[in-house]
mmCIF file of C-alpha atoms and ligand atoms in Angstrom:
data_model
loop_
_atom_site.group_PDB
_atom_site.id
_atom_site.type_symbol
_atom_site.label_atom_id
_atom_site.label_comp_id
_atom_site.label_asym_id
_atom_site.label_seq_id
_atom_site.Cartn_x
_atom_site.Cartn_y
_atom_site.Cartn_z
ATOM 1 C CA UNK A 3 -0.141 0.248 -0.070
ATOM 2 C CA UNK A 4 1.742 3.234 -1.117
ATOM 3 C CA UNK A 5 0.926 5.724 1.255
ATOM 4 C CA UNK A 6 2.578 9.779 0.830
ATOM 5 C CA UNK A 7 3.506 11.017 4.538
ATOM 6 C CA UNK A 8 1.476 13.645 6.469
ATOM 7 C CA UNK A 9 2.995 17.592 5.936
ATOM 8 C CA UNK A 10 3.416 19.304 8.911
ATOM 9 C CA UNK A 11 0.753 21.918 7.924
ATOM 10 C CA UNK A 12 -2.166 22.476 5.670
ATOM 11 C CA UNK A 13 -1.869 25.455 4.044
ATOM 12 C CA UNK A 14 0.331 23.919 1.138
ATOM 13 C CA UNK A 15 -3.428 21.495 0.406
ATOM 14 C CA UNK A 16 -5.854 23.546 0.215
ATOM 15 C CA UNK A 17 -8.198 21.216 -0.719
ATOM 16 C CA UNK A 18 -11.905 20.627 1.713
ATOM 17 C CA UNK A 19 -15.063 19.719 1.551
ATOM 18 C CA UNK A 20 -18.167 19.659 3.437
ATOM 19 C CA UNK A 21 -19.185 16.707 4.365
ATOM 20 C CA UNK A 22 -22.467 15.387 5.280
ATOM 21 C CA UNK A 23 -22.936 11.733 7.360
ATOM 22 C CA UNK A 24 -22.964 9.677 4.006
ATOM 23 C CA UNK A 25 -20.220 12.136 3.322
ATOM 24 C CA UNK A 26 -18.467 10.016 6.815
ATOM 25 C CA UNK A 27 -19.967 6.683 5.674
ATOM 26 C CA UNK A 28 -18.360 7.110 2.407
ATOM 27 C CA UNK A 29 -15.103 8.123 3.981
ATOM 28 C CA UNK A 30 -14.401 5.332 5.677
ATOM 29 C CA UNK A 31 -15.992 2.805 3.315
ATOM 30 C CA UNK A 32 -12.698 4.643 1.369
ATOM 31 C CA UNK A 33 -10.675 3.793 4.167
ATOM 32 C CA UNK A 34 -11.798 -0.600 4.282
ATOM 33 C CA UNK A 35 -11.596 -0.768 0.291
ATOM 34 C CA UNK A 36 -8.114 0.840 0.542
ATOM 35 C CA UNK A 37 -6.990 -2.089 2.845
ATOM 36 C CA UNK A 38 -7.322 -0.278 6.257
ATOM 37 C CA UNK A 39 -8.354 -1.103 9.360
ATOM 38 C CA UNK A 40 -10.622 1.153 10.217
ATOM 39 C CA UNK A 41 -10.597 2.089 14.306
ATOM 40 C CA UNK A 42 -12.961 5.141 15.458
ATOM 41 C CA UNK A 43 -14.529 6.390 18.830
ATOM 42 C CA UNK A 44 -17.150 4.440 19.805
ATOM 43 C CA UNK A 45 -19.191 3.275 22.843
ATOM 44 C CA UNK A 46 -18.188 0.160 25.396
ATOM 45 C CA UNK A 47 -18.810 -0.711 28.683
ATOM 46 C CA UNK A 48 -20.310 3.095 29.217
ATOM 47 C CA UNK A 49 -16.931 4.637 28.158
ATOM 48 C CA UNK A 50 -15.915 6.299 24.326
ATOM 49 C CA UNK A 51 -12.932 4.180 23.310
ATOM 50 C CA UNK A 52 -11.254 3.361 20.003
ATOM 51 C CA UNK A 53 -12.380 0.503 18.863
ATOM 52 C CA UNK A 54 -12.196 -0.990 14.696
ATOM 53 C CA UNK A 55 -15.272 0.769 13.258
ATOM 54 C CA UNK A 56 -17.077 -0.444 10.062
ATOM 55 C CA UNK A 57 -19.297 2.362 9.464
ATOM 56 C CA UNK A 58 -20.551 6.040 11.094
ATOM 57 C CA UNK A 59 -23.546 4.262 12.275
ATOM 58 C CA UNK A 60 -20.724 2.743 14.917
ATOM 59 C CA UNK A 61 -19.498 5.676 15.853
ATOM 60 C CA UNK A 62 -20.571 7.687 19.356
ATOM 61 C CA UNK A 63 -23.084 9.567 18.403
ATOM 62 C CA UNK A 64 -25.275 12.230 20.336
ATOM 63 C CA UNK A 65 -22.997 11.318 23.115
ATOM 64 C CA UNK A 66 -20.911 13.836 24.734
ATOM 65 C CA UNK A 67 -18.545 13.290 28.685
ATOM 66 C CA UNK A 68 -18.709 14.656 31.336
ATOM 67 C CA UNK A 69 -15.041 14.086 32.841
ATOM 68 C CA UNK A 70 -13.144 15.669 36.381
ATOM 69 C CA UNK A 71 -10.671 14.612 39.011
ATOM 70 C CA UNK A 72 -11.445 10.754 38.925
ATOM 71 C CA UNK A 73 -14.998 11.347 37.100
ATOM 72 C CA UNK A 74 -16.362 10.321 33.393
ATOM 73 C CA UNK A 75 -19.750 10.188 32.077
ATOM 74 C CA UNK A 76 -21.782 10.049 29.252
ATOM 75 C CA UNK A 77 -24.597 11.586 28.728
ATOM 76 C CA UNK A 78 -27.136 12.403 26.504
ATOM 77 C CA UNK A 79 -25.547 15.900 23.932
ATOM 78 C CA UNK A 80 -26.286 16.761 20.403
ATOM 79 C CA UNK A 81 -28.067 13.387 18.153
ATOM 80 C CA UNK A 82 -26.825 15.125 15.051
ATOM 81 C CA UNK A 83 -22.497 15.013 16.333
ATOM 82 C CA UNK A 84 -20.473 12.524 15.929
ATOM 83 C CA UNK A 85 -18.159 13.818 17.703
ATOM 84 C CA UNK A 86 -18.420 16.064 20.735
ATOM 85 C CA UNK A 87 -17.443 14.082 23.444
ATOM 86 C CA UNK A 88 -14.050 14.422 24.178
ATOM 87 C CA UNK A 89 -11.760 11.690 24.552
ATOM 88 C CA UNK A 90 -11.992 8.043 26.116
ATOM 89 C CA UNK A 91 -9.385 6.535 28.417
ATOM 90 C CA UNK A 92 -7.921 5.165 25.788
ATOM 91 C CA UNK A 93 -4.649 6.554 23.503
ATOM 92 C CA UNK A 94 -3.437 5.604 19.735
ATOM 93 C CA UNK A 95 -0.183 4.081 21.977
ATOM 94 C CA UNK A 96 -2.208 1.278 22.510
ATOM 95 C CA UNK A 97 -2.330 0.859 18.225
ATOM 96 C CA UNK A 98 1.252 1.864 17.374
ATOM 97 C CA UNK A 99 3.350 0.628 20.849
ATOM 98 C CA UNK A 100 1.041 -2.299 21.580
ATOM 99 C CA UNK A 101 0.058 -2.726 25.716
ATOM 100 C CA UNK A 102 2.139 -6.720 25.299
ATOM 101 C CA UNK A 103 4.347 -7.637 22.261
ATOM 102 C CA UNK A 104 6.369 -10.814 21.673
ATOM 103 C CA UNK A 105 9.542 -10.067 21.194
ATOM 104 C CA UNK A 106 11.568 -13.496 20.120
ATOM 105 C CA UNK A 107 10.572 -17.254 20.868
ATOM 106 C CA UNK A 108 13.402 -20.081 21.410
ATOM 107 C CA UNK A 109 12.792 -23.626 20.586
ATOM 108 C CA UNK A 110 14.845 -26.489 22.146
ATOM 109 C CA UNK A 111 16.211 -28.093 18.903
ATOM 110 C CA UNK A 112 17.692 -31.601 19.665
ATOM 111 C CA UNK A 113 21.174 -30.032 21.251
ATOM 112 C CA UNK A 114 21.001 -26.289 19.496
ATOM 113 C CA UNK A 115 19.468 -23.623 20.415
ATOM 114 C CA UNK A 116 16.662 -21.953 17.696
ATOM 115 C CA UNK A 117 15.666 -17.745 17.862
ATOM 116 C CA UNK A 118 13.160 -16.656 16.020
ATOM 117 C CA UNK A 119 11.989 -13.257 15.930
ATOM 118 C CA UNK A 120 7.982 -12.759 15.027
ATOM 119 C CA UNK A 121 7.480 -11.853 11.533
ATOM 120 C CA UNK A 122 4.192 -10.189 11.820
ATOM 121 C CA UNK A 123 2.315 -8.660 9.473
ATOM 122 C CA UNK A 124 2.239 -5.138 9.811
ATOM 123 C CA UNK A 125 -1.476 -3.220 10.434
ATOM 124 C CA UNK A 126 -2.753 -1.154 8.143
ATOM 125 C CA UNK A 127 -4.866 1.170 10.481
ATOM 126 C CA UNK A 128 -6.935 4.419 9.198
ATOM 127 C CA UNK A 129 -7.221 5.957 12.869
ATOM 128 C CA UNK A 130 -10.568 7.649 12.691
ATOM 129 C CA UNK A 131 -10.793 10.929 15.106
ATOM 130 C CA UNK A 132 -7.388 11.810 16.441
ATOM 131 C CA UNK A 133 -7.906 14.462 18.684
ATOM 132 C CA UNK A 134 -5.058 17.329 18.299
ATOM 133 C CA UNK A 135 -3.165 16.541 21.897
ATOM 134 C CA UNK A 136 -3.395 13.010 20.330
ATOM 135 C CA UNK A 137 -1.532 13.914 17.491
ATOM 136 C CA UNK A 138 1.355 16.081 19.652
ATOM 137 C CA UNK A 139 1.701 12.990 21.813
ATOM 138 C CA UNK A 140 2.159 11.213 18.571
ATOM 139 C CA UNK A 141 4.937 13.316 17.802
ATOM 140 C CA UNK A 142 5.934 13.152 21.423
ATOM 141 C CA UNK A 143 6.314 9.288 20.330
ATOM 142 C CA UNK A 144 8.378 10.321 17.544
ATOM 143 C CA UNK A 145 10.923 11.310 19.054
ATOM 144 C CA UNK A 146 11.021 8.673 21.911
ATOM 145 C CA UNK A 147 10.981 5.907 19.526
ATOM 146 C CA UNK A 148 13.237 7.283 17.138
ATOM 147 C CA UNK A 149 11.370 7.974 14.133
ATOM 148 C CA UNK A 150 11.415 11.941 14.446
ATOM 149 C CA UNK A 151 15.385 13.537 15.256
ATOM 150 C CA UNK A 152 15.536 15.699 17.586
ATOM 151 C CA UNK A 153 17.634 18.705 19.301
ATOM 152 C CA UNK A 154 18.210 16.515 22.618
ATOM 153 C CA UNK A 155 19.621 12.986 20.735
ATOM 154 C CA UNK A 156 22.613 12.154 21.143
ATOM 155 C CA UNK A 157 24.915 11.024 18.498
ATOM 156 C CA UNK A 158 24.051 7.484 17.356
ATOM 157 C CA UNK A 159 21.441 7.554 18.705
ATOM 158 C CA UNK A 160 19.348 6.824 15.689
ATOM 159 C CA UNK A 161 20.292 3.524 15.310
ATOM 160 C CA UNK A 162 17.708 2.567 18.214
ATOM 161 C CA UNK A 163 14.656 3.648 16.649
ATOM 162 C CA UNK A 164 11.688 1.347 17.292
ATOM 163 C CA UNK A 165 11.148 -0.521 14.110
ATOM 164 C CA UNK A 166 7.735 -1.772 15.361
ATOM 165 C CA UNK A 167 6.529 1.770 16.148
ATOM 166 C CA UNK A 168 7.884 3.277 13.175
ATOM 167 C CA UNK A 169 6.877 0.523 10.556
ATOM 168 C CA UNK A 170 2.786 0.993 12.194
ATOM 169 C CA UNK A 171 3.152 4.992 12.288
ATOM 170 C CA UNK A 172 4.610 5.244 9.239
ATOM 171 C CA UNK A 173 1.610 2.516 8.028
ATOM 172 C CA UNK A 174 -1.110 4.289 9.098
ATOM 173 C CA UNK A 175 -3.770 7.048 7.510
ATOM 174 C CA UNK A 176 -5.032 9.605 10.431
ATOM 175 C CA UNK A 177 -8.179 11.639 9.922
ATOM 176 C CA UNK A 178 -7.766 14.135 12.784
ATOM 177 C CA UNK A 179 -10.940 15.330 14.364
ATOM 178 C CA UNK A 180 -10.419 19.495 15.996
ATOM 179 C CA UNK A 181 -12.529 19.757 18.930
ATOM 180 C CA UNK A 182 -15.457 21.357 19.556
ATOM 181 C CA UNK A 183 -16.367 21.229 23.093
ATOM 182 C CA UNK A 184 -13.362 20.964 25.443
ATOM 183 C CA UNK A 185 -13.605 18.156 28.102
ATOM 184 C CA UNK A 186 -13.479 18.832 31.776
ATOM 185 C CA UNK A 187 -9.982 18.215 32.183
ATOM 186 C CA UNK A 188 -8.828 19.146 29.465
ATOM 187 C CA UNK A 189 -5.523 21.590 28.990
ATOM 188 C CA UNK A 190 -4.505 21.257 26.053
ATOM 189 C CA UNK A 191 -4.476 25.096 25.347
ATOM 190 C CA UNK A 192 -2.076 25.950 27.744
ATOM 191 C CA UNK A 193 0.208 22.426 26.744
ATOM 192 C CA UNK A 194 0.056 24.165 22.702
ATOM 193 C CA UNK A 195 -1.421 21.518 21.338
ATOM 194 C CA UNK A 196 -5.186 22.247 20.684
ATOM 195 C CA UNK A 197 -7.655 21.945 20.573
ATOM 196 C CA UNK A 198 -6.474 22.368 16.520
ATOM 197 C CA UNK A 199 -5.187 19.807 14.872
ATOM 198 C CA UNK A 200 -1.522 22.016 14.223
ATOM 199 C CA UNK A 201 -0.303 19.194 10.994
ATOM 200 C CA UNK A 202 0.590 15.370 11.414
ATOM 201 C CA UNK A 203 -2.511 14.197 9.519
ATOM 202 C CA UNK A 204 -3.511 13.170 6.181
ATOM 203 C CA UNK A 205 -7.381 14.576 6.832
ATOM 204 C CA UNK A 206 -9.182 16.745 9.259
ATOM 205 C CA UNK A 207 -12.484 16.995 10.543
ATOM 206 C CA UNK A 208 -14.500 20.036 12.126
ATOM 207 C CA UNK A 209 -17.687 19.017 12.677
ATOM 208 C CA UNK A 210 -19.964 21.846 12.205
ATOM 209 C CA UNK A 211 -22.961 21.375 14.590
ATOM 210 C CA UNK A 212 -26.876 23.568 14.878
ATOM 211 C CA UNK A 213 -27.103 22.574 10.766
ATOM 212 C CA UNK A 214 -29.930 20.646 11.505
ATOM 213 C CA UNK A 215 -27.856 17.187 9.964
ATOM 214 C CA UNK A 216 -24.999 16.566 10.141
ATOM 215 C CA UNK A 217 -22.086 18.783 8.732
ATOM 216 C CA UNK A 218 -18.328 17.952 8.026
ATOM 217 C CA UNK A 219 -15.554 20.000 7.230
ATOM 218 C CA UNK A 220 -13.265 18.291 5.827
ATOM 219 C CA UNK A 221 -9.709 19.002 5.218
ATOM 220 C CA UNK A 222 -6.694 17.704 3.701
ATOM 221 C CA UNK A 223 -3.607 17.461 4.928
ATOM 222 C CA UNK A 224 -1.208 15.201 2.727
ATOM 223 C CA UNK A 225 -1.670 14.701 -1.273
ATOM 224 C CA UNK A 226 -2.352 10.822 0.421
ATOM 225 C CA UNK A 227 -5.715 12.510 1.882
ATOM 226 C CA UNK A 228 -6.517 15.081 -1.027
ATOM 227 C CA UNK A 229 -6.513 12.035 -3.165
ATOM 228 C CA UNK A 230 -9.296 10.485 -0.594
ATOM 229 C CA UNK A 231 -11.192 12.988 -0.437
ATOM 230 C CA UNK A 232 -11.364 13.756 -3.868
ATOM 231 C CA UNK A 233 -13.219 10.364 -4.330
ATOM 232 C CA UNK A 234 -15.912 11.856 -1.458
ATOM 233 C CA UNK A 235 -19.984 12.346 -2.333
ATOM 234 C CA UNK A 236 -19.581 16.147 -0.447
ATOM 235 C CA UNK A 237 -19.609 19.944 -2.103
ATOM 236 C CA UNK A 238 -16.675 22.182 -1.889
ATOM 237 C CA UNK A 239 -16.109 24.474 1.584
ATOM 238 C CA UNK A 240 -16.523 28.132 1.439
ATOM 239 C CA UNK A 241 -15.605 30.964 3.585
ATOM 240 C CA UNK A 242 -18.873 30.528 6.112
ATOM 241 C CA UNK A 243 -17.853 26.638 6.201
ATOM 242 C CA UNK A 244 -14.528 27.967 7.428
ATOM 243 C CA UNK A 245 -15.351 30.324 9.150
ATOM 244 C CA UNK A 246 -17.950 28.477 11.056
ATOM 245 C CA UNK A 247 -14.871 25.522 11.961
ATOM 246 C CA UNK A 248 -12.821 28.122 13.507
ATOM 247 C CA UNK A 249 -15.762 29.549 15.543
ATOM 248 C CA UNK A 250 -16.426 25.751 17.192
ATOM 249 C CA UNK A 251 -12.934 25.085 17.525
ATOM 250 C CA UNK A 252 -12.475 28.822 19.589
ATOM 251 C CA UNK A 253 -15.937 27.945 21.829
ATOM 252 C CA UNK A 254 -13.214 24.866 22.628
ATOM 253 C CA UNK A 255 -10.213 26.852 23.027
ATOM 254 C CA UNK A 256 -12.742 29.512 25.540
ATOM 255 C CA UNK A 257 -14.302 26.683 27.830
ATOM 256 C CA UNK A 258 -10.954 24.706 28.421
ATOM 257 C CA UNK A 259 -11.312 22.868 31.719
ATOM 258 C CA UNK A 260 -7.999 23.638 33.208
ATOM 259 C CA UNK A 261 -4.920 25.266 32.525
ATOM 260 C CA UNK A 262 -0.621 24.217 33.521
ATOM 261 C CA UNK A 263 1.139 26.966 35.043
ATOM 262 C CA UNK A 264 3.553 29.011 33.080
ATOM 263 C CA UNK A 265 7.261 27.291 32.595
ATOM 264 C CA UNK A 266 5.879 24.065 33.990
ATOM 265 C CA UNK A 267 9.431 22.415 33.268
ATOM 266 C CA UNK A 268 12.295 24.794 35.508
ATOM 267 C CA UNK A 269 9.418 25.550 37.958
ATOM 268 C CA UNK A 270 9.426 22.133 39.219
ATOM 269 C CA UNK A 271 13.449 21.366 38.658
ATOM 270 C CA UNK A 272 13.796 24.281 41.082
ATOM 271 C CA UNK A 273 11.365 22.758 44.103
ATOM 272 C CA UNK A 274 12.357 18.756 43.635
ATOM 273 C CA UNK A 275 12.027 19.014 47.437
ATOM 274 C CA UNK A 276 9.488 20.959 47.842
ATOM 275 C CA UNK A 277 6.318 19.755 50.634
ATOM 276 C CA UNK A 278 3.670 19.438 48.483
ATOM 277 C CA UNK A 279 4.925 16.337 46.936
ATOM 278 C CA UNK A 280 4.901 14.789 50.191
ATOM 279 C CA UNK A 281 1.319 16.034 50.207
ATOM 280 C CA UNK A 282 0.482 14.645 46.934
ATOM 281 C CA UNK A 283 1.982 11.152 48.002
ATOM 282 C CA UNK A 284 0.050 10.838 50.813
ATOM 283 C CA UNK A 285 -2.550 10.478 48.360
ATOM 284 C CA UNK A 286 -1.535 8.612 45.808
ATOM 285 C CA UNK A 287 -2.428 5.347 45.689
ATOM 286 C CA UNK A 288 0.399 3.997 43.083
ATOM 287 C CA UNK A 289 -1.402 1.630 41.107
ATOM 288 C CA UNK A 290 -0.026 3.200 37.956
ATOM 289 C CA UNK A 291 -2.714 4.039 35.440
ATOM 290 C CA UNK A 292 -2.010 7.720 34.697
ATOM 291 C CA UNK A 293 0.729 6.185 33.179
ATOM 292 C CA UNK A 294 -1.225 3.355 31.556
ATOM 293 C CA UNK A 295 -3.903 5.901 29.936
ATOM 294 C CA UNK A 296 -0.888 8.848 28.727
ATOM 295 C CA UNK A 297 -1.121 8.804 25.780
ATOM 296 C CA UNK A 298 3.430 9.594 25.653
ATOM 297 C CA UNK A 299 4.306 7.283 28.901
ATOM 298 C CA UNK A 300 6.329 4.515 26.997
ATOM 299 C CA UNK A 301 7.515 2.713 30.433
ATOM 300 C CA UNK A 302 7.569 -1.079 29.545
ATOM 301 C CA UNK A 303 9.581 -3.906 31.495
ATOM 302 C CA UNK A 304 10.331 -7.860 29.621
ATOM 303 C CA UNK A 305 8.923 -11.023 31.102
ATOM 304 C CA UNK A 306 9.846 -13.996 30.045
ATOM 305 C CA UNK A 307 8.391 -17.481 29.912
ATOM 306 C CA UNK A 308 8.636 -21.660 29.361
ATOM 307 C CA UNK A 309 6.558 -23.564 28.481
ATOM 308 C CA UNK A 310 6.670 -26.958 31.059
ATOM 309 C CA UNK A 311 9.058 -29.062 29.163
ATOM 310 C CA UNK A 312 11.603 -26.047 28.992
ATOM 311 C CA UNK A 313 11.318 -26.944 25.106
ATOM 312 C CA UNK A 314 9.794 -23.805 24.137
ATOM 313 C CA UNK A 315 10.288 -19.927 25.812
ATOM 314 C CA UNK A 316 8.540 -16.340 24.338
ATOM 315 C CA UNK A 317 10.569 -13.083 25.525
ATOM 316 C CA UNK A 318 7.580 -10.873 25.905
ATOM 317 C CA UNK A 319 7.622 -6.963 26.854
ATOM 318 C CA UNK A 320 4.862 -5.193 27.990
ATOM 319 C CA UNK A 321 4.197 -1.759 29.124
ATOM 320 C CA UNK A 322 4.786 -1.109 33.153
ATOM 321 C CA UNK A 323 4.995 2.333 35.062
ATOM 322 C CA UNK A 324 7.262 4.516 36.994
ATOM 323 C CA UNK A 325 5.152 3.840 39.510
ATOM 324 C CA UNK A 326 5.652 0.359 40.606
ATOM 325 C CA UNK A 327 8.481 0.323 42.751
ATOM 326 C CA UNK A 328 10.164 -2.715 40.627
ATOM 327 C CA UNK A 329 10.445 -0.415 37.906
ATOM 328 C CA UNK A 330 12.888 1.176 39.895
ATOM 329 C CA UNK A 331 14.622 -2.191 40.738
ATOM 330 C CA UNK A 332 18.322 -1.676 39.813
ATOM 331 C CA UNK A 333 21.101 -4.556 41.626
ATOM 332 C CA UNK A 334 19.923 -4.087 45.549
ATOM 333 C CA UNK A 335 16.881 -2.606 44.928
ATOM 334 C CA UNK A 336 14.668 0.376 44.494
ATOM 335 C CA UNK A 337 16.097 3.581 44.126
ATOM 336 C CA UNK A 338 11.993 4.897 43.686
ATOM 337 C CA UNK A 339 11.031 2.964 47.527
ATOM 338 C CA UNK A 340 8.715 5.833 48.560
ATOM 339 C CA UNK A 341 5.186 6.775 46.715
ATOM 340 C CA UNK A 342 6.483 10.701 47.221
ATOM 341 C CA UNK A 343 9.703 9.615 45.129
ATOM 342 C CA UNK A 344 7.736 7.326 42.286
ATOM 343 C CA UNK A 345 4.828 10.569 41.627
ATOM 344 C CA UNK A 346 8.164 13.137 41.523
ATOM 345 C CA UNK A 347 9.704 10.692 38.737
ATOM 346 C CA UNK A 348 6.984 10.947 37.589
ATOM 347 C CA UNK A 349 5.596 14.845 37.432
ATOM 348 C CA UNK A 350 9.518 16.074 37.084
ATOM 349 C CA UNK A 351 9.691 13.922 34.155
ATOM 350 C CA UNK A 352 6.785 14.437 32.169
ATOM 351 C CA UNK A 353 7.133 18.635 32.782
ATOM 352 C CA UNK A 354 11.131 18.884 32.962
ATOM 353 C CA UNK A 355 13.447 16.898 32.180
ATOM 354 C CA UNK A 356 11.708 15.370 29.561
ATOM 355 C CA UNK A 357 12.473 18.842 27.773
ATOM 356 C CA UNK A 358 15.971 17.752 27.964
ATOM 357 C CA UNK A 359 15.608 13.848 26.768
ATOM 358 C CA UNK A 360 13.908 15.225 24.020
ATOM 359 C CA UNK A 361 13.631 18.575 23.426
ATOM 360 C CA UNK A 362 9.805 18.649 24.172
ATOM 361 C CA UNK A 363 7.641 18.561 27.428
ATOM 362 C CA UNK A 364 5.869 14.406 27.903
ATOM 363 C CA UNK A 365 2.810 16.325 27.948
ATOM 364 C CA UNK A 366 0.032 17.395 26.044
ATOM 365 C CA UNK A 367 -3.011 18.416 28.297
ATOM 366 C CA UNK A 368 -5.103 15.856 27.436
ATOM 367 C CA UNK A 369 -6.565 15.177 30.950
ATOM 368 C CA UNK A 370 -6.660 11.512 30.464
ATOM 369 C CA UNK A 371 -3.947 11.080 33.856
ATOM 370 C CA UNK A 372 -6.856 13.440 35.684
ATOM 371 C CA UNK A 373 -10.116 12.396 34.661
ATOM 372 C CA UNK A 374 -9.021 8.389 35.229
ATOM 373 C CA UNK A 375 -6.872 9.161 38.377
ATOM 374 C CA UNK A 376 -8.876 6.871 40.631
ATOM 375 C CA UNK A 377 -8.591 10.089 43.829
ATOM 376 C CA UNK A 378 -8.431 13.106 41.931
ATOM 377 C CA UNK A 379 -4.941 13.720 41.399
ATOM 378 C CA UNK A 380 -4.735 16.523 39.074
ATOM 379 C CA UNK A 381 -1.289 17.565 38.095
ATOM 380 C CA UNK A 382 -2.094 21.279 37.181
ATOM 381 C CA UNK A 383 -3.516 21.774 40.039
ATOM 382 C CA UNK A 384 -0.221 19.775 41.649
ATOM 383 C CA UNK A 385 1.837 22.787 39.555
ATOM 384 C CA UNK A 386 -0.426 25.658 40.398
ATOM 385 C CA UNK A 387 0.083 24.981 44.330
ATOM 386 C CA UNK A 388 3.938 25.118 44.035
ATOM 387 C CA UNK A 389 3.417 27.953 41.556
ATOM 388 C CA UNK A 390 1.425 29.229 44.043
ATOM 389 C CA UNK A 391 3.979 28.728 46.996
ATOM 390 C CA UNK A 392 6.805 31.207 45.056
ATOM 391 C CA UNK A 393 4.440 33.916 44.841
ATOM 392 C CA UNK A 394 3.441 33.610 49.010
ATOM 393 C CA UNK A 395 7.724 33.129 49.875
HETATM 394 S S1 SF4 B 17 0.416 13.646 31.591
HETATM 395 FE FE1 SF4 B 17 -1.894 13.571 31.884
HETATM 396 S S2 SF4 B 17 -2.543 15.360 30.494
HETATM 397 FE FE2 SF4 B 17 -0.927 15.082 30.551
HETATM 398 S S3 SF4 B 17 -0.410 13.780 27.922
HETATM 399 FE FE3 SF4 B 17 -0.237 12.137 30.194
HETATM 400 S S4 SF4 B 17 -2.419 11.673 30.369
HETATM 401 FE FE4 SF4 B 17 -2.527 13.190 29.701
HETATM 402 S S1 SF4 B 18 -1.446 9.929 40.782
HETATM 403 FE FE1 SF4 B 18 -3.682 8.917 40.620
HETATM 404 S S2 SF4 B 18 -3.476 7.612 38.914
HETATM 405 FE FE2 SF4 B 18 -1.964 7.749 39.203
HETATM 406 S S3 SF4 B 18 -0.639 7.033 40.503
HETATM 407 FE FE3 SF4 B 18 -1.338 8.085 41.881
HETATM 408 S S4 SF4 B 18 -2.946 7.362 42.084
HETATM 409 FE FE4 SF4 B 18 -2.654 6.157 41.105
#
């Protein structure tokens, strides 16, 4: 399957059209016809998750989400909208960087031992409904996994590209959705990551609410996206459509649930012994939810398993978390034994030392870690408490 890489901006490809529900359905059908497995936001177990989508009927029409620290509820919204909810518990990383992967298998063969690496086919995914914060998260993981160069990369580091991630990423077709509504825990605006997708997509949709029927401004961001858009039923977008789309995004920006304090990285770096760390540690359960739902967290561990005969062995890589004690285990013990040290490690890495490592923030303001923390710990609130204490000093 041939495809071109998404551009970093959309100005070079001005193609735009208005799609209705039939057009959205045709988009999904065209992607499936081109051999993509379409993954999109749909309702399962009381949440919007990222599952296979076969038609527009599978999308989460008329649902919006209420989100706050430790709280997530779906409630009825405008039945003519498919994307007025915001991000759910899952991010696209589970499709680009699966929670469990076989690294290699070994088989005893007479007196020898044969090691094989799995030759799994690369899935061709079309991601439908990627929000700006999650596009930014993909760009962050591109740096982490060696797909994109960055100023923090040391000499020779390009040799360590994660080949599985790189292959999945290159094969993916991305349909972004610009947000017309902000969730209660969103703070992408203050992170410079949303609510409008800045680039890195093949197509971008902006839902135009209030039309009485479903309507989407579809804009191409790559040659592949433009070619696909040209095949869809729709009509040319006019200046008033673009103005309506811009107004929708600005509405989301104006109602952003939270904001990160400015210069959070240096702020945390000079406050490593702040008493607030002990306060948050007293609440933190070290459950690791925040790292599992985060679209940029990438820590893993490896596990070996053998069958009972000892003739077959497998090495697996699976997601792990800096919130587990064992994660920092080196000879003799774990470095981060206290909850304080683990929470501080996570938050300072996200907002501060990630810059030194990868030349970017490790947080895009998606808000998932706030919503899915069982005790409602809020990364923006923790940063603000330290920020405000400096003002009082
Ligand atoms: S740290 Fe929290 S808000 Fe930031 S990207 Fe991760 S889950 Fe989203
Ligand atoms: S901050 Fe919340 S989600 Fe993260 S480990 Fe602590 S209790 Fe769990």
